[in-house]
Amino acid sequence: MLQFILRRIAISAVVLLLGSALMYFATINSGDPLQDLRETRAENRDQLIAARIENMNLDMPWWQRYLTWLGGASKCLVLQCDLGTSRDGANINTLLLSSAGASLRLVTLSVVLAIVIGVALGVLSAIRQYSGFDYAITFFAFLFFSLPVFWAAVLLKDFGAIRFNNWIADPALSTTAIAVVALVFALLVASVLGGDIRRQALTFLATAIVVFAAVFLFDQVGWWRQPALGLPLIVLGGLVALAFFLTLTVGLEQRRILYAGLATVATGVVAYFATGPLMQDPTWLRVIGLAALAAAVGAAIGWFFGGFEKRVAMVVCTGTALAFAFLVFMDQLLRNWNAFLQVAPRPISTIGDSRIPFERLEGNFYIFLYNWGVQLVLPTIVLTLISIAAYSRYTRASMLETINQDYIRTARSKGLSDRVVYSKHALRNALIPITTIVAFDFANLLGGAVITETVFGWKGLGDMFRTGLNFVDPGPVMAYYLVAGGAAVFMNMLADIAYAFLDPRIRR
């Protein structure tokens, strides 16, 4: 395995080297970097031209300039990058650090959400092949996959930012809008839960009534500007998380593990009151510490109540505890929404990757968190939807191919339940092709983020790449290539390691 990875690294290094030479040659021949200065009537025109020639080393032949850049970029192997300066004399290392931080924050979140949601939808779609849920997922997958990125970004910017900001000033929903939300949500829940026609009809009716009543109540009490989950919704969410983890592992029939999960939820209720003062204005260190404590308590409860299934009980209880802790955190975050609206009357800014400079922002931890992350919402949705479409289709195809294999039929003939067959046998093997898609998708999203960042005004890698290309400045373009190419190589290495983990035969 190590020899295989080293060989892949060597091949990838050669590909990166050849690609960098081609990128550099194409960039410097895309225009004249001195064109704007040749046309200016400034008195110091000659001095400006001389300064730019010095900054960009235009007095050297192109291959010598490329080798100079390559020598500086090779120092990144020892964490001492020297990527030169831009045409204006700005240090590209500094530009790259600020731009990469914004882009990677956006792309990483999009990839994680797309993997989790897309794989889950693909598995459910394969299990319920040719059902209404399968047809709906297939329709939306093809719809989102065919959407042009720029068009989807502009559309979401209009409805999700501009019109939302106007609506949030005095939020109110009409009865028709509430009914539409209830019907859509009920249709989604009924299709996911499945069952015969009678069961789906009852699920649809009950969900529609509950959602209509809840949204109507939220609208009447002004929940949109002063939201909160409250302990009842947190407990309900904890029970849903418990049912989810039980379904994935041992099922709802294992009473001992079920009781351990219920004990975890009860402990979470006690912790909700005990940690309330600590969560009023925490720090990231305190939040992470409390999350780790929740996981440790959940694992301890699972070990104590697990009996002969201690390992499974620890997984179920730890997952339930973390889900409960996340809901408690979200409750505190929502309670500070109105305070953030007072600081930033237009909360979702569509231009730039930050709303208010931190040095001029006053508020607690949650206000700063809103200010840091609120701009992530819309561009993340654009990139996530497009990736979800691909992940769901690939996962569905891989699952369908896997569940028709002989070893799956053997597992069923041995009396194993569908839950065990799908989660422990089929899913693990079906994920092997998906790891390749993940590796390439991360690099593709960096490319797609160029358009998304342009629409939403993010000063990330996309903006740096576009600016360098427009000004015929190879420095920023090559810095973008270094990050995108390096990310592609690194993600492919992770895919190779994931192959060995998912299928031990690959190690040999």
Coordinates of C-alpha atoms in Angstrom, one line a residue:
M1 CA 0.0 0.0 0.0
L2 CA 2.8 2.4 0.9
Q3 CA 4.6 1.7 -2.4
F4 CA 1.4 2.3 -4.3
I5 CA 0.8 5.7 -2.5
L6 CA 4.4 6.7 -3.2
R7 CA 4.1 5.9 -6.8
R8 CA 0.9 7.9 -7.0
I9 CA 2.6 10.9 -5.4
A10 CA 5.4 10.7 -7.9
I11 CA 3.0 10.5 -10.9
S12 CA 0.9 13.4 -9.4
A13 CA 4.0 15.5 -9.0
V14 CA 4.9 15.1 -12.7
V15 CA 1.3 16.0 -13.7
L16 CA 1.4 19.1 -11.5
L17 CA 4.7 20.1 -13.0
L18 CA 3.6 19.8 -16.6
G19 CA 0.3 21.5 -15.8
S20 CA 2.0 24.4 -14.1
A21 CA 4.2 25.0 -17.1
L22 CA 1.2 24.9 -19.5
M23 CA -0.8 27.2 -17.2
Y24 CA 2.0 29.7 -16.9
F25 CA 2.6 29.8 -20.7
A26 CA -1.1 30.3 -21.4
T27 CA -1.5 33.0 -18.8
I28 CA 1.4 35.2 -20.0
N29 CA 0.3 34.9 -23.6
S30 CA -3.3 35.9 -22.9
G31 CA -2.6 39.6 -23.3
D32 CA -0.2 42.5 -22.6
P33 CA 0.4 43.2 -18.9
L34 CA 1.6 46.7 -19.8
Q35 CA -1.4 47.7 -22.0
D36 CA -3.1 50.0 -19.5
L37 CA 0.1 51.8 -18.8
R38 CA 1.0 52.2 -22.5
E39 CA -2.3 54.0 -22.9
T40 CA -2.1 56.3 -19.9
R41 CA -1.2 60.0 -20.1
A42 CA 0.3 60.1 -16.6
E43 CA 3.4 62.2 -16.2
N44 CA 5.2 59.3 -14.4
R45 CA 4.2 56.8 -17.1
D46 CA 7.8 55.6 -17.7
Q47 CA 8.4 55.1 -14.0
L48 CA 5.2 53.1 -13.6
I49 CA 6.1 50.9 -16.5
A50 CA 9.6 50.3 -15.1
A51 CA 8.1 49.4 -11.7
R52 CA 5.7 46.9 -13.2
I53 CA 8.5 45.4 -15.3
E54 CA 10.5 44.9 -12.1
N55 CA 7.6 43.5 -10.1
M56 CA 6.7 41.0 -12.8
N57 CA 10.3 40.3 -14.1
L58 CA 9.2 41.1 -17.6
D59 CA 12.8 41.7 -18.6
M60 CA 13.4 38.0 -18.4
P61 CA 12.4 35.3 -21.0
W62 CA 9.3 33.5 -20.1
W63 CA 11.0 30.2 -19.3
Q64 CA 13.3 31.9 -16.8
R65 CA 10.4 33.6 -15.1
Y66 CA 8.7 30.3 -14.9
L67 CA 11.7 28.6 -13.3
T68 CA 11.9 31.5 -10.8
W69 CA 8.3 30.9 -9.8
L70 CA 8.9 27.1 -9.7
G71 CA 11.9 27.6 -7.4
G72 CA 9.9 29.7 -5.0
A73 CA 6.9 27.3 -5.2
S74 CA 9.1 24.3 -4.5
K75 CA 9.9 25.8 -1.1
C76 CA 6.3 25.0 -0.1
L77 CA 7.5 21.5 0.6
V78 CA 9.4 22.8 3.6
L79 CA 6.6 25.4 4.4
Q80 CA 8.6 28.4 3.2
C81 CA 6.7 29.3 0.1
D82 CA 7.9 32.3 -2.0
L83 CA 5.3 32.9 -4.7
G84 CA 6.7 36.3 -5.6
T85 CA 4.7 39.6 -6.0
S86 CA 1.8 40.7 -8.1
R87 CA 2.0 43.3 -10.8
D88 CA 1.3 46.0 -8.1
G89 CA 4.0 44.7 -5.8
A90 CA 1.7 43.0 -3.3
N91 CA 3.0 39.8 -1.7
I92 CA 1.2 36.8 -3.2
N93 CA 1.8 34.7 -0.1
T94 CA -0.3 37.2 1.9
L95 CA -3.0 37.3 -0.9
L96 CA -3.1 33.5 -1.0
L97 CA -3.6 33.1 2.7
S98 CA -6.5 35.5 2.9
S99 CA -8.1 34.2 -0.3
A100 CA -7.7 30.5 0.5
G101 CA -9.2 31.0 3.9
A102 CA -12.4 32.4 2.4
S103 CA -12.7 29.8 -0.4
L104 CA -11.8 26.7 1.7
R105 CA -14.3 27.8 4.4
L106 CA -16.9 27.8 1.7
V107 CA -15.9 24.7 -0.3
T108 CA -15.2 22.5 2.7
L109 CA -18.6 23.1 4.2
S110 CA -20.3 22.5 0.8
V111 CA -18.4 19.2 0.3
V112 CA -19.3 17.9 3.8
L113 CA -23.0 18.7 3.5
A114 CA -23.2 17.3 -0.1
I115 CA -21.6 14.0 1.0
V116 CA -23.8 13.5 4.0
I117 CA -27.1 14.5 2.3
G118 CA -26.3 13.2 -1.2
V119 CA -25.2 9.7 0.0
A120 CA -28.2 9.4 2.4
L121 CA -30.6 10.4 -0.4
G122 CA -28.9 8.0 -2.8
V123 CA -29.2 5.1 -0.4
L124 CA -32.8 5.7 0.4
S125 CA -33.6 6.1 -3.3
A126 CA -31.9 2.7 -4.1
I127 CA -33.7 0.9 -1.3
R128 CA -37.0 2.3 -2.5
Q129 CA -36.4 1.8 -6.2
Y130 CA -39.2 2.9 -8.5
S131 CA -41.2 4.4 -5.6
G132 CA -42.6 8.0 -5.5
F133 CA -39.6 9.0 -3.4
D134 CA -37.2 7.5 -5.9
Y135 CA -38.8 9.4 -8.8
A136 CA -38.8 12.6 -6.9
I137 CA -35.1 12.4 -6.0
T138 CA -34.3 11.5 -9.6
F139 CA -36.2 14.4 -10.9
F140 CA -34.6 17.0 -8.6
A141 CA -31.2 15.4 -9.0
F142 CA -31.3 15.9 -12.8
L143 CA -32.8 19.4 -12.3
F144 CA -30.0 20.6 -10.0
F145 CA -27.3 18.8 -12.0
S146 CA -28.3 20.6 -15.1
L147 CA -28.6 24.1 -13.5
P148 CA -26.0 26.6 -14.7
V149 CA -24.0 27.7 -11.6
F150 CA -24.2 31.4 -12.5
W151 CA -28.0 31.3 -13.0
A152 CA -28.7 29.4 -9.8
A153 CA -26.5 31.8 -7.9
V154 CA -28.2 34.9 -9.3
L155 CA -31.6 33.5 -8.7
L156 CA -30.8 32.5 -5.1
K157 CA -29.3 35.9 -4.5
D158 CA -32.5 37.6 -5.6
F159 CA -34.9 35.4 -3.6
G160 CA -32.7 34.3 -0.7
A161 CA -31.0 37.6 0.1
I162 CA -32.6 40.7 -1.4
R163 CA -36.3 39.7 -0.9
F164 CA -35.6 37.9 2.4
N165 CA -33.9 41.0 3.8
N166 CA -37.0 43.1 2.8
W167 CA -39.3 40.4 4.4
I168 CA -37.4 40.1 7.6
A169 CA -38.0 43.8 8.4
D170 CA -41.6 42.9 9.2
P171 CA -42.0 39.2 8.7
A172 CA -45.4 37.6 8.2
L173 CA -46.7 34.6 6.3
S174 CA -50.1 34.4 4.6
T175 CA -52.4 31.4 5.2
T176 CA -51.7 30.2 1.6
A177 CA -48.0 30.3 2.1
I178 CA -48.3 28.3 5.4
A179 CA -50.5 25.8 3.6
V180 CA -48.0 25.4 0.8
V181 CA -45.1 24.8 3.3
A182 CA -47.2 22.3 5.2
L183 CA -48.1 20.4 2.1
V184 CA -44.6 20.3 0.7
F185 CA -43.2 19.1 4.1
A186 CA -45.9 16.5 4.5
L187 CA -45.3 15.2 1.0
L188 CA -41.5 14.9 1.8
V189 CA -42.1 13.1 5.1
A190 CA -44.7 10.7 3.6
S191 CA -42.3 9.8 0.7
V192 CA -39.4 9.2 3.0
L193 CA -41.3 7.0 5.5
G194 CA -42.9 5.0 2.7
G195 CA -45.4 2.2 3.3
D196 CA -48.6 1.3 1.6
I197 CA -51.1 3.9 0.3
R198 CA -53.1 4.0 3.5
R199 CA -50.0 4.5 5.7
Q200 CA -48.7 7.2 3.4
A201 CA -52.0 9.0 3.4
L202 CA -52.2 9.0 7.2
T203 CA -48.6 10.2 7.4
F204 CA -49.3 13.0 4.9
L205 CA -52.4 14.1 6.7
A206 CA -50.9 14.1 10.2
T207 CA -47.7 15.8 9.1
A208 CA -49.6 18.5 7.2
I209 CA -51.8 19.3 10.2
V210 CA -48.9 19.4 12.6
V211 CA -46.7 21.5 10.4
F212 CA -49.5 23.9 9.5
A213 CA -50.3 24.4 13.2
A214 CA -46.7 24.9 14.1
V215 CA -45.9 27.4 11.4
F216 CA -49.1 29.3 12.1
L217 CA -48.2 29.5 15.8
F218 CA -44.7 30.6 14.9
D219 CA -46.1 33.3 12.7
Q220 CA -48.5 34.6 15.3
V221 CA -45.9 34.9 18.1
G222 CA -43.3 36.6 15.9
W223 CA -40.9 33.6 15.9
W224 CA -39.2 34.7 12.8
R225 CA -37.5 37.6 14.6
Q226 CA -37.2 36.0 18.0
P227 CA -36.7 32.3 17.4
A228 CA -35.9 29.5 19.8
L229 CA -36.2 25.8 20.0
G230 CA -37.0 25.4 23.7
L231 CA -36.7 22.3 25.7
P232 CA -39.7 20.4 24.1
L233 CA -38.3 20.6 20.6
I234 CA -34.8 19.8 21.9
V235 CA -36.1 16.6 23.6
L236 CA -38.0 15.7 20.5
G237 CA -34.9 16.2 18.3
G238 CA -32.9 14.0 20.7
L239 CA -35.5 11.2 20.5
V240 CA -35.4 11.5 16.7
A241 CA -31.6 11.2 16.8
L242 CA -31.9 8.2 19.1
A243 CA -34.3 6.5 16.7
F244 CA -32.0 7.2 13.8
F245 CA -28.9 5.7 15.4
L246 CA -30.9 2.7 16.6
T247 CA -32.3 2.1 13.1
L248 CA -28.7 2.2 11.7
T249 CA -27.3 -0.2 14.2
V250 CA -29.5 -2.7 16.1
G251 CA -33.1 -1.6 15.4
L252 CA -35.8 -0.5 17.8
E253 CA -36.3 -4.0 19.3
Q254 CA -33.1 -4.0 21.4
R255 CA -34.6 -2.8 24.7
R256 CA -31.4 -2.6 26.6
I257 CA -29.8 -0.2 24.1
L258 CA -33.1 1.7 23.8
Y259 CA -33.1 2.3 27.5
A260 CA -29.5 3.4 27.4
G261 CA -30.4 6.0 24.7
L262 CA -33.4 7.2 26.7
A263 CA -31.1 7.6 29.7
T264 CA -28.8 9.7 27.5
V265 CA -31.7 12.0 26.5
A266 CA -32.8 12.3 30.2
T267 CA -29.2 13.2 31.1
G268 CA -29.2 15.8 28.4
V269 CA -32.3 17.4 29.9
V270 CA -30.5 17.8 33.2
A271 CA -27.4 19.1 31.4
Y272 CA -29.6 21.6 29.6
F273 CA -30.3 23.4 32.9
A274 CA -26.9 22.8 34.4
T275 CA -24.9 24.2 31.4
G276 CA -27.3 27.1 30.7
P277 CA -25.2 29.8 32.3
L278 CA -22.1 28.4 30.6
M279 CA -23.7 28.7 27.2
Q280 CA -24.9 32.3 27.5
D281 CA -21.6 33.8 26.1
P282 CA -19.1 30.9 25.6
T283 CA -15.9 30.6 23.7
W284 CA -15.0 28.1 21.1
L285 CA -12.8 26.3 23.6
R286 CA -15.8 25.9 26.0
V287 CA -18.1 24.8 23.2
I288 CA -15.7 22.1 22.1
G289 CA -15.0 21.1 25.6
L290 CA -18.7 20.7 26.4
A291 CA -19.2 18.7 23.2
A292 CA -16.4 16.4 24.2
L293 CA -17.9 16.0 27.7
A294 CA -21.3 15.2 26.1
A295 CA -19.7 12.5 24.0
A296 CA -17.8 11.1 27.0
V297 CA -21.0 11.0 29.1
G298 CA -22.9 9.3 26.3
A299 CA -20.1 6.7 25.9
A300 CA -20.1 6.0 29.6
I301 CA -23.9 5.5 29.7
G302 CA -23.7 3.1 26.7
W303 CA -20.9 1.2 28.4
F304 CA -22.8 0.9 31.7
F305 CA -26.2 -0.1 30.1
G306 CA -24.9 -1.9 27.0
G307 CA -24.5 -5.4 28.5
F308 CA -23.2 -7.7 25.8
E309 CA -23.6 -5.0 23.2
K310 CA -21.4 -2.3 24.9
R311 CA -19.7 -1.2 21.7
V312 CA -23.0 -0.6 19.8
A313 CA -24.6 1.0 22.8
M314 CA -21.7 3.4 23.1
V315 CA -22.0 4.4 19.5
V316 CA -25.8 5.0 19.8
C317 CA -25.5 6.9 23.1
T318 CA -22.5 9.0 21.9
G319 CA -24.3 9.9 18.7
T320 CA -27.5 10.8 20.6
A321 CA -25.6 12.9 23.2
L322 CA -23.8 14.9 20.4
A323 CA -27.1 15.5 18.6
F324 CA -28.7 16.7 21.8
A325 CA -25.7 19.0 22.5
F326 CA -25.9 20.4 19.0
L327 CA -29.6 21.2 19.5
V328 CA -28.8 22.9 22.8
F329 CA -26.2 25.0 20.9
M330 CA -28.6 25.8 18.1
D331 CA -31.2 26.9 20.7
Q332 CA -28.8 29.5 22.1
L333 CA -27.8 30.6 18.6
L334 CA -31.4 31.1 17.6
R335 CA -32.2 33.1 20.8
N336 CA -29.5 35.6 19.7
W337 CA -30.9 36.1 16.2
N338 CA -32.9 39.2 17.2
A339 CA -29.9 40.7 18.9
F340 CA -28.0 40.3 15.6
L341 CA -30.8 41.9 13.7
Q342 CA -30.4 45.0 15.9
V343 CA -26.7 45.1 15.0
A344 CA -27.0 44.3 11.3
P345 CA -30.5 45.3 10.0
R346 CA -29.7 43.5 6.7
P347 CA -28.4 40.2 8.1
I348 CA -27.6 38.3 4.9
S349 CA -25.2 40.5 3.0
T350 CA -24.8 39.4 -0.6
I351 CA -21.5 41.2 -1.2
G352 CA -18.3 40.1 0.4
D353 CA -17.4 37.3 2.9
S354 CA -17.8 39.4 6.0
R355 CA -20.6 41.8 7.2
I356 CA -19.1 44.0 9.8
P357 CA -15.4 44.3 10.7
F358 CA -14.8 42.5 14.0
E359 CA -13.1 45.5 15.6
R360 CA -16.3 47.5 15.1
L361 CA -18.7 44.8 16.1
E362 CA -20.2 44.7 19.6
G363 CA -21.9 41.6 21.0
N364 CA -21.5 38.2 22.5
F365 CA -20.1 35.0 21.0
Y366 CA -23.2 34.3 19.0
I367 CA -23.3 37.7 17.4
F368 CA -19.7 37.2 16.2
L369 CA -20.7 33.8 14.9
Y370 CA -23.6 35.2 12.9
N371 CA -21.4 37.9 11.5
W372 CA -18.7 35.3 10.5
G373 CA -21.0 32.7 9.0
V374 CA -24.1 34.4 7.7
Q375 CA -22.6 35.0 4.3
L376 CA -21.8 31.3 4.0
V377 CA -25.5 30.4 3.6
L378 CA -26.3 31.3 0.0
P379 CA -23.1 30.4 -1.8
T380 CA -23.0 27.1 0.3
I381 CA -26.5 26.3 -0.9
V382 CA -25.6 26.8 -4.5
L383 CA -22.5 24.6 -4.4
T384 CA -24.1 22.0 -2.2
L385 CA -27.2 21.5 -4.4
I386 CA -25.2 20.9 -7.5
S387 CA -22.9 18.4 -5.7
I388 CA -25.9 16.6 -4.0
A389 CA -27.3 15.8 -7.4
A390 CA -24.2 14.0 -8.4
Y391 CA -23.7 12.2 -5.1
S392 CA -27.3 10.9 -5.0
R393 CA -27.2 9.5 -8.5
Y394 CA -23.8 7.8 -8.1
T395 CA -24.7 6.4 -4.7
R396 CA -28.1 5.1 -6.1
A397 CA -26.4 3.4 -9.0
S398 CA -23.6 1.9 -6.8
M399 CA -26.1 0.7 -4.2
L400 CA -28.3 -1.0 -6.9
E401 CA -25.3 -2.8 -8.3
T402 CA -24.2 -3.9 -4.9
I403 CA -27.5 -5.2 -3.5
N404 CA -27.8 -7.5 -6.6
Q405 CA -24.5 -9.2 -5.8
D406 CA -24.4 -12.9 -4.7
Y407 CA -23.0 -12.1 -1.2
I408 CA -26.0 -9.9 -0.5
R409 CA -28.4 -12.7 -1.5
T410 CA -26.4 -15.0 0.8
A411 CA -26.7 -12.6 3.7
R412 CA -30.4 -12.4 3.2
S413 CA -30.7 -16.2 3.0
K414 CA -28.9 -16.4 6.4
G415 CA -31.8 -14.5 7.9
L416 CA -30.2 -11.1 8.3
S417 CA -32.6 -8.2 8.4
D418 CA -32.7 -5.6 5.6
R419 CA -31.2 -3.0 8.0
V420 CA -28.1 -5.2 8.6
V421 CA -27.8 -6.1 4.9
Y422 CA -28.0 -2.6 3.7
S423 CA -26.0 -0.8 6.4
K424 CA -23.2 -3.4 7.1
H425 CA -22.8 -5.2 3.9
A426 CA -24.2 -3.2 0.9
L427 CA -23.4 0.4 1.9
R428 CA -19.7 -0.2 2.7
N429 CA -19.0 -1.7 -0.7
A430 CA -21.2 0.8 -2.5
L431 CA -19.1 3.6 -1.0
I432 CA -15.9 2.5 -2.8
P433 CA -16.7 4.3 -6.1
I434 CA -18.0 7.3 -4.2
T435 CA -14.6 8.0 -2.7
T436 CA -13.3 8.7 -6.2
I437 CA -16.2 11.2 -6.8
V438 CA -15.4 13.0 -3.5
A439 CA -11.8 13.4 -4.5
F440 CA -12.6 15.0 -7.8
D441 CA -15.6 17.0 -6.6
F442 CA -13.5 18.9 -4.1
A443 CA -11.2 20.2 -6.8
N444 CA -14.2 20.8 -9.1
L445 CA -15.9 22.9 -6.5
L446 CA -12.8 25.1 -6.2
G447 CA -13.3 25.7 -10.0
G448 CA -17.0 26.2 -9.6
A449 CA -16.4 28.6 -6.7
V450 CA -14.9 31.0 -9.2
I451 CA -18.3 31.8 -10.6
T452 CA -20.1 31.6 -7.3
E453 CA -17.6 33.9 -5.6
T454 CA -18.0 36.4 -8.5
V455 CA -21.8 36.5 -8.1
F456 CA -21.7 36.8 -4.3
G457 CA -18.7 39.1 -4.2
W458 CA -16.4 36.9 -2.2
K459 CA -12.7 37.8 -2.1
G460 CA -11.5 34.3 -2.4
L461 CA -9.4 32.1 -4.7
G462 CA -11.9 32.7 -7.5
D463 CA -11.6 36.4 -7.3
M464 CA -7.8 36.2 -7.2
F465 CA -7.7 33.9 -10.2
R466 CA -10.1 36.1 -12.2
T467 CA -8.2 39.3 -11.3
G468 CA -4.8 37.7 -12.3
L469 CA -6.2 36.4 -15.5
N470 CA -7.8 39.8 -16.5
F471 CA -4.6 41.7 -15.7
V472 CA -2.3 39.0 -17.4
D473 CA -0.6 38.6 -14.0
P474 CA 0.6 35.0 -13.7
G475 CA 1.4 35.2 -10.0
P476 CA -2.2 35.0 -8.6
V477 CA -3.2 32.5 -11.3
M478 CA -0.3 30.2 -10.4
A479 CA -1.1 30.5 -6.7
Y480 CA -4.7 29.4 -7.5
Y481 CA -3.4 26.5 -9.5
L482 CA -1.1 25.5 -6.7
V483 CA -4.0 25.3 -4.2
A484 CA -6.4 23.6 -6.7
G485 CA -3.9 21.2 -8.0
G486 CA -2.5 20.4 -4.5
A487 CA -6.1 19.8 -3.3
A488 CA -6.8 17.4 -6.1
V489 CA -3.6 15.4 -5.4
F490 CA -4.2 15.4 -1.7
M491 CA -7.9 14.3 -2.0
N492 CA -6.9 11.5 -4.4
M493 CA -4.4 10.3 -1.8
L494 CA -7.2 10.2 0.8
A495 CA -9.3 8.3 -1.7
D496 CA -6.6 5.7 -2.1
I497 CA -6.4 5.3 1.7
A498 CA -10.2 5.1 1.9
Y499 CA -10.2 2.3 -0.6
A500 CA -8.0 0.2 1.6
F501 CA -10.2 0.9 4.6
L502 CA -13.4 0.1 2.8
D503 CA -12.1 -3.0 1.1
P504 CA -9.2 -4.8 2.8
R505 CA -8.4 -6.7 -0.4
I506 CA -7.0 -3.5 -1.9
R507 CA -4.2 -3.4 0.7
R508 CA -2.7 -6.5 -0.9

